JSON list of C-alpha atoms in Angstrom, two decimals:
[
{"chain": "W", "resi": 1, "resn": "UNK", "atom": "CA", "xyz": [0.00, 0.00, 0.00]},
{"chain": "W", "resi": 2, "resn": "UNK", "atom": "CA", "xyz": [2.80, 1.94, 1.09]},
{"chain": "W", "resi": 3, "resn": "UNK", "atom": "CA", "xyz": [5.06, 1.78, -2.32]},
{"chain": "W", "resi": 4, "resn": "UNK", "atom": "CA", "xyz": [1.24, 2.19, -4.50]},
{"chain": "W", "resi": 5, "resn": "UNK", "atom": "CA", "xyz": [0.82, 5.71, -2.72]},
{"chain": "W", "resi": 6, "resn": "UNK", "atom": "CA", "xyz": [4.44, 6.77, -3.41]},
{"chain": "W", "resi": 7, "resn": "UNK", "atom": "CA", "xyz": [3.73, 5.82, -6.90]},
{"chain": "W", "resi": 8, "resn": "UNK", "atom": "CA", "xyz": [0.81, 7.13, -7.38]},
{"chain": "W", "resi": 9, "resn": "UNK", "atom": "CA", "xyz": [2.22, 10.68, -5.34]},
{"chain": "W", "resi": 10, "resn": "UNK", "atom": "CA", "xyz": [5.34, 11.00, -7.47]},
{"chain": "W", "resi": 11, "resn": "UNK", "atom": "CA", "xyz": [4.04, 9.88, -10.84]},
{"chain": "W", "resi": 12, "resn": "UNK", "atom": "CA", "xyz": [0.78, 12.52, -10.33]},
{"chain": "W", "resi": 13, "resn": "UNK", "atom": "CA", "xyz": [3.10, 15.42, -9.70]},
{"chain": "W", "resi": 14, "resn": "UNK", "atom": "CA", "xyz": [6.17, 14.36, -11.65]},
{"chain": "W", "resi": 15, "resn": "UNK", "atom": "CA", "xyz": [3.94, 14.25, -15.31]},
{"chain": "W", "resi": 16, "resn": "UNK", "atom": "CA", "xyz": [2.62, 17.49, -14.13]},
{"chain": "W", "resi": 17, "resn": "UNK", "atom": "CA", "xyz": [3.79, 20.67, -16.68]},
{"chain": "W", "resi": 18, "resn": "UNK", "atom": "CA", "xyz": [5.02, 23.76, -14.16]},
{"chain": "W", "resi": 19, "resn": "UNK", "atom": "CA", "xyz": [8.20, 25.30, -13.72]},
{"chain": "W", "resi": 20, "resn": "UNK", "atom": "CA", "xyz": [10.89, 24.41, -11.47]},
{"chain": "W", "resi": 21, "resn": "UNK", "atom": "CA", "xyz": [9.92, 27.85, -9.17]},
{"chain": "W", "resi": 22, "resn": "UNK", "atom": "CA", "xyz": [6.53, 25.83, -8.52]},
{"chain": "W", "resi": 23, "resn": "UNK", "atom": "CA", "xyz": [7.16, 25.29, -4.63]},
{"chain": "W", "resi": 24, "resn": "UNK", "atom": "CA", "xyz": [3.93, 24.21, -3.74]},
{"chain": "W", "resi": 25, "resn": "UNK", "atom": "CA", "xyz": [5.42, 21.04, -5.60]},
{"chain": "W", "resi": 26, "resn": "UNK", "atom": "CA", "xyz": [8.08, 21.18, -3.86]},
{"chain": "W", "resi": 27, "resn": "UNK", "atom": "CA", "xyz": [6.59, 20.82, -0.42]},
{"chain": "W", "resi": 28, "resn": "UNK", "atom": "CA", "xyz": [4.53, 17.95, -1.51]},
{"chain": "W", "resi": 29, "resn": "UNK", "atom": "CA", "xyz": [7.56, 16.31, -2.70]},
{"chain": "W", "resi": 30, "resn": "UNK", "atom": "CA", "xyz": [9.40, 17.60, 0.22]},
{"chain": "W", "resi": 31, "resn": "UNK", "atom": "CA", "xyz": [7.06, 16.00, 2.77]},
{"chain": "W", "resi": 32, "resn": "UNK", "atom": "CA", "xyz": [7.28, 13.25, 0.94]},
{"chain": "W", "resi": 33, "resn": "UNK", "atom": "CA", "xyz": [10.18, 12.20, 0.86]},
{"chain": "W", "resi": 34, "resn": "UNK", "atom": "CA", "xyz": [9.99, 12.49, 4.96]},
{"chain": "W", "resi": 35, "resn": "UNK", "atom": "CA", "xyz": [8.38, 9.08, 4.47]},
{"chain": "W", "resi": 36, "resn": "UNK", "atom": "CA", "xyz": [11.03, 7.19, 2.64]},
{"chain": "W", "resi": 37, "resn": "UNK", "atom": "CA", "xyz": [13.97, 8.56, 4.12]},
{"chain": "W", "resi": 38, "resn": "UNK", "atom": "CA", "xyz": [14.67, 7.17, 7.14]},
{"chain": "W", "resi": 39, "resn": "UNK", "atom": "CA", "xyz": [17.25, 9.52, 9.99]},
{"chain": "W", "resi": 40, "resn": "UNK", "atom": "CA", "xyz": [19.30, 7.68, 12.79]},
{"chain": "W", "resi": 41, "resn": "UNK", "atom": "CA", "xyz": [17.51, 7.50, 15.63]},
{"chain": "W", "resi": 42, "resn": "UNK", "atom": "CA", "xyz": [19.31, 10.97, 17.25]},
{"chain": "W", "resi": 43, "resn": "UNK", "atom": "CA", "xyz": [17.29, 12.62, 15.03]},
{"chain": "W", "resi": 44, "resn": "UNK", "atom": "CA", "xyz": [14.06, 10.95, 15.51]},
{"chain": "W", "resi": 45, "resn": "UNK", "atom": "CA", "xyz": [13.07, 13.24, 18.69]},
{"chain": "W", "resi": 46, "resn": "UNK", "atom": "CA", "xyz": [11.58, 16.46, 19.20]},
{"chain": "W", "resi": 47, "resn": "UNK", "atom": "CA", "xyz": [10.09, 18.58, 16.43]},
{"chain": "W", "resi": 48, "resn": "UNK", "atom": "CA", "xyz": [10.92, 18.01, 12.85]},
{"chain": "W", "resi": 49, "resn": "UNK", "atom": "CA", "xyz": [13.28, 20.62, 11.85]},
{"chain": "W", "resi": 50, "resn": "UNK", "atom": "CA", "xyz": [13.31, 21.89, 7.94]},
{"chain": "W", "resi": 51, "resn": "UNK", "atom": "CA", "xyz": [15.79, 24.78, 7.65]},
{"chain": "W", "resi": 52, "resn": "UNK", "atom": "CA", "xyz": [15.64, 26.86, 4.91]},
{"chain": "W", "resi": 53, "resn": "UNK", "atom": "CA", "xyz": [18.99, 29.37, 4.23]},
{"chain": "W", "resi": 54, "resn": "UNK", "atom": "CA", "xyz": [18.09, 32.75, 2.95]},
{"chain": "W", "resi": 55, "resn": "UNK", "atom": "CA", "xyz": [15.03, 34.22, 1.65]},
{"chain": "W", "resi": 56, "resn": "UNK", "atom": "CA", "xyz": [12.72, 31.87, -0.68]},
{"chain": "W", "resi": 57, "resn": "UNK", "atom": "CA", "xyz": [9.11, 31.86, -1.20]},
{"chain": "W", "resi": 58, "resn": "UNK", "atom": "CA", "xyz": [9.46, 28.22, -0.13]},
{"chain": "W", "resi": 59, "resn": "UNK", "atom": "CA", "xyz": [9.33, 29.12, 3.41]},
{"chain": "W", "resi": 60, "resn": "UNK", "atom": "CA", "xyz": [5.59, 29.85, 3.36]},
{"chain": "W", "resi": 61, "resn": "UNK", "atom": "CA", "xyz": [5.09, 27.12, 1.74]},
{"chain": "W", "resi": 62, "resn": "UNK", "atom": "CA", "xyz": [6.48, 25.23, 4.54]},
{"chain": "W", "resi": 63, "resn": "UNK", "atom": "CA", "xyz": [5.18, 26.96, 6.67]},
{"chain": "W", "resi": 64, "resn": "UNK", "atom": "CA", "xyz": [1.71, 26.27, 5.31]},
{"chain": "W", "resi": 65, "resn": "UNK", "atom": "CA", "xyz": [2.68, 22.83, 5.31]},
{"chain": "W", "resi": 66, "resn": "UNK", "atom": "CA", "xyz": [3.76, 22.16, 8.84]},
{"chain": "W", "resi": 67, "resn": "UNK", "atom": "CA", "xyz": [0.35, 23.98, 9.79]},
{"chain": "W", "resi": 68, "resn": "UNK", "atom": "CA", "xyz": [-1.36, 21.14, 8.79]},
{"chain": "W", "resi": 69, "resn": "UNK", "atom": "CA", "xyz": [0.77, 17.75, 8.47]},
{"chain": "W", "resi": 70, "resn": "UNK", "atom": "CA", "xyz": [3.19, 16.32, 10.99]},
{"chain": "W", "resi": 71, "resn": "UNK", "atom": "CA", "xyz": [6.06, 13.84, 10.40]},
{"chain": "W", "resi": 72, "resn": "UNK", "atom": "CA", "xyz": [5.15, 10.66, 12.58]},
{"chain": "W", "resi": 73, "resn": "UNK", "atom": "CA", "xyz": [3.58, 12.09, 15.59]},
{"chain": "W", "resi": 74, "resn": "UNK", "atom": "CA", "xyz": [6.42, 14.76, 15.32]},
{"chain": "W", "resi": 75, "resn": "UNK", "atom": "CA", "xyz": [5.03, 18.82, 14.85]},
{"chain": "W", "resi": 76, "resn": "UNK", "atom": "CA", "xyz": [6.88, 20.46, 11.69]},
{"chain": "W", "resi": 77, "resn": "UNK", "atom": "CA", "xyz": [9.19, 23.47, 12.49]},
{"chain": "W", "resi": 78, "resn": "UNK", "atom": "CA", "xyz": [10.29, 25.28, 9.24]},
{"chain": "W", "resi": 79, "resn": "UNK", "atom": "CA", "xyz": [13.43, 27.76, 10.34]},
{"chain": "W", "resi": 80, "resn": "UNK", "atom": "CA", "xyz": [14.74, 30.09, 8.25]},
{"chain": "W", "resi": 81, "resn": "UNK", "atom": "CA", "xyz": [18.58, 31.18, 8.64]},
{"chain": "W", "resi": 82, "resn": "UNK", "atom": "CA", "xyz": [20.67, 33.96, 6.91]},
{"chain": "W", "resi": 83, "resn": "UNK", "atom": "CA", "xyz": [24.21, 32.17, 6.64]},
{"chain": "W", "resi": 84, "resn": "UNK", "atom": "CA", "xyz": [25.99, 28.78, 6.47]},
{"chain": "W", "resi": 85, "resn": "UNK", "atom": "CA", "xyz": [26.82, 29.54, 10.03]},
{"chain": "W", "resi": 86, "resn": "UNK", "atom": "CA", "xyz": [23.60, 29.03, 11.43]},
{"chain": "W", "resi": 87, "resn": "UNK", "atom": "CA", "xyz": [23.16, 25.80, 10.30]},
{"chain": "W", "resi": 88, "resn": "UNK", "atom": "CA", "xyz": [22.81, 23.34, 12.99]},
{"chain": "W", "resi": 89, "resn": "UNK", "atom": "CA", "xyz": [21.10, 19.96, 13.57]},
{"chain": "W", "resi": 90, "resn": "UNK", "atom": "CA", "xyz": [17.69, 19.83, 11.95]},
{"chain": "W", "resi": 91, "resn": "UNK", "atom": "CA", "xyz": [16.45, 17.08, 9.72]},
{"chain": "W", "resi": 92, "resn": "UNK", "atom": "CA", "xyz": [16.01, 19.13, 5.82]},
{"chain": "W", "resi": 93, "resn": "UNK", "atom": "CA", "xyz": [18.39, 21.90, 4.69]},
{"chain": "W", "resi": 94, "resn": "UNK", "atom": "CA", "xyz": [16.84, 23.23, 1.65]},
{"chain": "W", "resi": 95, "resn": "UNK", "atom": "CA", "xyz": [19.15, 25.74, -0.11]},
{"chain": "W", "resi": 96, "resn": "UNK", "atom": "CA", "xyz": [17.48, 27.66, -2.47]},
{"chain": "W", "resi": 97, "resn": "UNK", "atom": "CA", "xyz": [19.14, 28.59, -6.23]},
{"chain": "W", "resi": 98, "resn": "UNK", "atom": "CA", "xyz": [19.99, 32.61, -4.93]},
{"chain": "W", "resi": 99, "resn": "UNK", "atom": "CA", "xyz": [22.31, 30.17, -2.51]},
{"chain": "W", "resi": 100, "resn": "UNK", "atom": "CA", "xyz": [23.80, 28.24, -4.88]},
{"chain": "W", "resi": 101, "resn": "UNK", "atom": "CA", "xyz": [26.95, 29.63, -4.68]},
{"chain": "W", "resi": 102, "resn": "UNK", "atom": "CA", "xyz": [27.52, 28.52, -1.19]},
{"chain": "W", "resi": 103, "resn": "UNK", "atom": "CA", "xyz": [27.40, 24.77, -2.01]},
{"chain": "W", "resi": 104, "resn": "UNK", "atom": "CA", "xyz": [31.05, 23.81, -0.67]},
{"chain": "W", "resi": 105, "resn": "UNK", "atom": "CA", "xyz": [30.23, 26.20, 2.53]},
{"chain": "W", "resi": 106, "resn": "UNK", "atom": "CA", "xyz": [27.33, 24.34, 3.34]},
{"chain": "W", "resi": 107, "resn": "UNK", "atom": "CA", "xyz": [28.70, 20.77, 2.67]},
{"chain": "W", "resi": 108, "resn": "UNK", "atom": "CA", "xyz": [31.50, 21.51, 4.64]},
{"chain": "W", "resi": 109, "resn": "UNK", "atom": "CA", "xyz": [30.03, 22.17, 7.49]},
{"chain": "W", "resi": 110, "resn": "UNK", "atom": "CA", "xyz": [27.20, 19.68, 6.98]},
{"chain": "W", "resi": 111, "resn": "UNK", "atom": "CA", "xyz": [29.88, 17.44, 6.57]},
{"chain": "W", "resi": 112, "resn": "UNK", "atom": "CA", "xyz": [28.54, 13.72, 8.24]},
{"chain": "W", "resi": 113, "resn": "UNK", "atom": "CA", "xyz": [25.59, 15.39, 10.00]},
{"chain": "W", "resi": 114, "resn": "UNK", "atom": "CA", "xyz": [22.88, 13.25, 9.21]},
{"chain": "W", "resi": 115, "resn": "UNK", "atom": "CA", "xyz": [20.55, 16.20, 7.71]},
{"chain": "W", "resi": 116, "resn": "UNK", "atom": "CA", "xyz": [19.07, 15.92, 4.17]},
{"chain": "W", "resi": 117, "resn": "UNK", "atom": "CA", "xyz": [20.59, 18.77, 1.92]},
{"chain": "W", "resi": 118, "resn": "UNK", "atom": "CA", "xyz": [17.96, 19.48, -0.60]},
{"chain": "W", "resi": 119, "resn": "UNK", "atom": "CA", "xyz": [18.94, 21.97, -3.59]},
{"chain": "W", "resi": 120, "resn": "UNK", "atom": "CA", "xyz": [17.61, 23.57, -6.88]},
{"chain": "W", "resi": 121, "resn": "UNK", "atom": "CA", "xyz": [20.31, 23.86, -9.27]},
{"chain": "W", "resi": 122, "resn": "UNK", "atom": "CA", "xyz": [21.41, 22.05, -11.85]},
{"chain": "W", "resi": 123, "resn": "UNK", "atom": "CA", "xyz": [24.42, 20.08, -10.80]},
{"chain": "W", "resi": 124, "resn": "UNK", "atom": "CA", "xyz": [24.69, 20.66, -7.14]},
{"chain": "W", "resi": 125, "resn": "UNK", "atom": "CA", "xyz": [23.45, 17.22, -6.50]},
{"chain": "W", "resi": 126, "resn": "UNK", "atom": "CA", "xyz": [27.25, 16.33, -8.56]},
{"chain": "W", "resi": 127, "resn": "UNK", "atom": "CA", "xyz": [28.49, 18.61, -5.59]},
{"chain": "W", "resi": 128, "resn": "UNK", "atom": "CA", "xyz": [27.37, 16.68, -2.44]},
{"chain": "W", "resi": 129, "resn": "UNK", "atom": "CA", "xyz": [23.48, 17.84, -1.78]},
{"chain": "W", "resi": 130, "resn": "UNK", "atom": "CA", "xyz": [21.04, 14.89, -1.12]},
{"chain": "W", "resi": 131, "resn": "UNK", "atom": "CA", "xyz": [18.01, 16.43, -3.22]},
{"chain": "W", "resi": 132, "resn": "UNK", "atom": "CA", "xyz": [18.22, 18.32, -6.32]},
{"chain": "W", "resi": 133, "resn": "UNK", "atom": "CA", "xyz": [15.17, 19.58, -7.59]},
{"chain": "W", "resi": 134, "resn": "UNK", "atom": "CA", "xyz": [15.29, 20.40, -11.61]},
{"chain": "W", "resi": 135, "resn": "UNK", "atom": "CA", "xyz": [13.20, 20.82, -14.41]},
{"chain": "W", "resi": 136, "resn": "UNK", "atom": "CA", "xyz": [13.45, 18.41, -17.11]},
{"chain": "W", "resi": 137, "resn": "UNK", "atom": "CA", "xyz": [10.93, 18.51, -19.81]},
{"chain": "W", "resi": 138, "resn": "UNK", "atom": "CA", "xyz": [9.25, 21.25, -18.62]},
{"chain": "W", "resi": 139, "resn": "UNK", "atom": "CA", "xyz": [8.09, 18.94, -15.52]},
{"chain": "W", "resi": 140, "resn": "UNK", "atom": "CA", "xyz": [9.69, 19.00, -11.81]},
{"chain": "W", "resi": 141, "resn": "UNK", "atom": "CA", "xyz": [12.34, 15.89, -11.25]},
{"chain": "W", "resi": 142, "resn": "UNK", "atom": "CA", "xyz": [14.55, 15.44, -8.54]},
{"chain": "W", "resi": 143, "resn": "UNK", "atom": "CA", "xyz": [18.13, 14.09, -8.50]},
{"chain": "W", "resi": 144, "resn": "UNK", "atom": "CA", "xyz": [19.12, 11.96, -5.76]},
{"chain": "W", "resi": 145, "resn": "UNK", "atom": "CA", "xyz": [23.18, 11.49, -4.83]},
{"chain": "W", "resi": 146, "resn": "UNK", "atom": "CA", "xyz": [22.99, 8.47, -2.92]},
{"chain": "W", "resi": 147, "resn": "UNK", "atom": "CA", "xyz": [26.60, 8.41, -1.98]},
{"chain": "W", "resi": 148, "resn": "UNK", "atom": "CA", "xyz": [26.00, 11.58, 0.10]},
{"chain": "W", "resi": 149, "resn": "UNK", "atom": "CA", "xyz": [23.28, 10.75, 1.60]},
{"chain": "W", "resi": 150, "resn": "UNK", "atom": "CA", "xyz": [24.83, 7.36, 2.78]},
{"chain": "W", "resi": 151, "resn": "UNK", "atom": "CA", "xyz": [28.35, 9.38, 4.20]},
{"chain": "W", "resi": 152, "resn": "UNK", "atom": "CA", "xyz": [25.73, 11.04, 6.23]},
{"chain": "W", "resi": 153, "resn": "UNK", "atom": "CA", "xyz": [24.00, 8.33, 7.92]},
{"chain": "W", "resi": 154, "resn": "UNK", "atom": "CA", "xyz": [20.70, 8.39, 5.82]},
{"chain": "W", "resi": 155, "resn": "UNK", "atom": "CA", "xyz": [18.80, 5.61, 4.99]},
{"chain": "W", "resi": 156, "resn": "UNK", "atom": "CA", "xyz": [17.02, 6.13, 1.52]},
{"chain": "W", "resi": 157, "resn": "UNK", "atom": "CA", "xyz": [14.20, 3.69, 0.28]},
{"chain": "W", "resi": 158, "resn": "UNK", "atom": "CA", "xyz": [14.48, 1.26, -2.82]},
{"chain": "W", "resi": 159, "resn": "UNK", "atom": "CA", "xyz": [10.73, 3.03, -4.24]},
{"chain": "W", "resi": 160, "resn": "UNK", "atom": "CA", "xyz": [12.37, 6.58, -3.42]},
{"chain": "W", "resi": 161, "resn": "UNK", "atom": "CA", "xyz": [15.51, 5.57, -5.77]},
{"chain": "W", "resi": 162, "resn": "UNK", "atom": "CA", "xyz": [13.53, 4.21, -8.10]},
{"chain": "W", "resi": 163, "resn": "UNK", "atom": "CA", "xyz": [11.13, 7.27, -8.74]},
{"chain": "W", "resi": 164, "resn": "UNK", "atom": "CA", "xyz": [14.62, 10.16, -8.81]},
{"chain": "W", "resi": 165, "resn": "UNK", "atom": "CA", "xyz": [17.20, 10.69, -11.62]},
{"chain": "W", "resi": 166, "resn": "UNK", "atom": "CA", "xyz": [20.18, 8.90, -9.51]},
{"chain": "W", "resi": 167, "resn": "UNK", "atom": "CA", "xyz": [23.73, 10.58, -9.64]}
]
């Protein structure tokens, strides 16, 4: 039932025309992949913590999101920060394209932390993020670096892997 609802979640919005600046798609595919990613267990307390760096309309999005939907029986918390520096442990970095440039930054001091790095930029998921969200055919994809996640501790699912453009 599980994997037929993942299907049936990703295919919907994946054949869906919009562009890549679409983040109400985002979120859904955001809180979905909170379902078939799976975080060691020191991150499995507490609120769920997405962090978003910089200014993006994303954040309401999120926002509107954690209003409404929970992770488990865990109560969304969408943060948003103004440098690398403020990053800390939370479960979901998403760094937006104007943030691009401050890939390296933010995977170095992500480094082994087990937090899903989530991106919008063609070839940044090449450059260590987790997630990168692109536009291919005129349709939102996602890119999923497997090798990164793994170095940081994250467990991703075999129907998630199959659904992403794998790096």
């Amino acid at each position: 039932m599980k994997r037929y609802l993942l299907l049936v979640v990703f295919s919907t919005f994946h054949f869906i025309s919009g562009f890549a600046q679409n983040y109400k798609m985002h979120t859904v595919f955001i809180f979905s992949f909170t379902r078939y990613i799976q975080w060691p267990d020191t991150y499995n307390s507490g609120d769920f913590e997405i962090m978003v760096l910089g200014d993006s309309p994303i954040v309401d999005e999120l926002k509107a999101m954690a209003a409404v939907k929970k992770v488990g029986e865990r109560n969304i918390k969408v943060i948003r920060i103004n440098s690398v520096s403020e990053i800390r442990k939370c479960n979901i970095l998403f760094v937006p394209a104007t943030k691009s440039a401050d890939i390296a930054d933010v995977m170095g001091k992500v480094t082994t932390q087990s937090i899903l790095v989530i991106t919008e930029e063609p070839g940044l998921g090449a450059k260590g993020s987790n997630v990168n969200f692109i536009t291919k055919d005129g349709k939102l994809a996602f890119e999923l670096n497997q090798n990164a996640a793994s170095r940081q501790g994250l467990k991703i699912s075999n129907e998630l892997s199959r659904l992403a453009i794998l790096i």
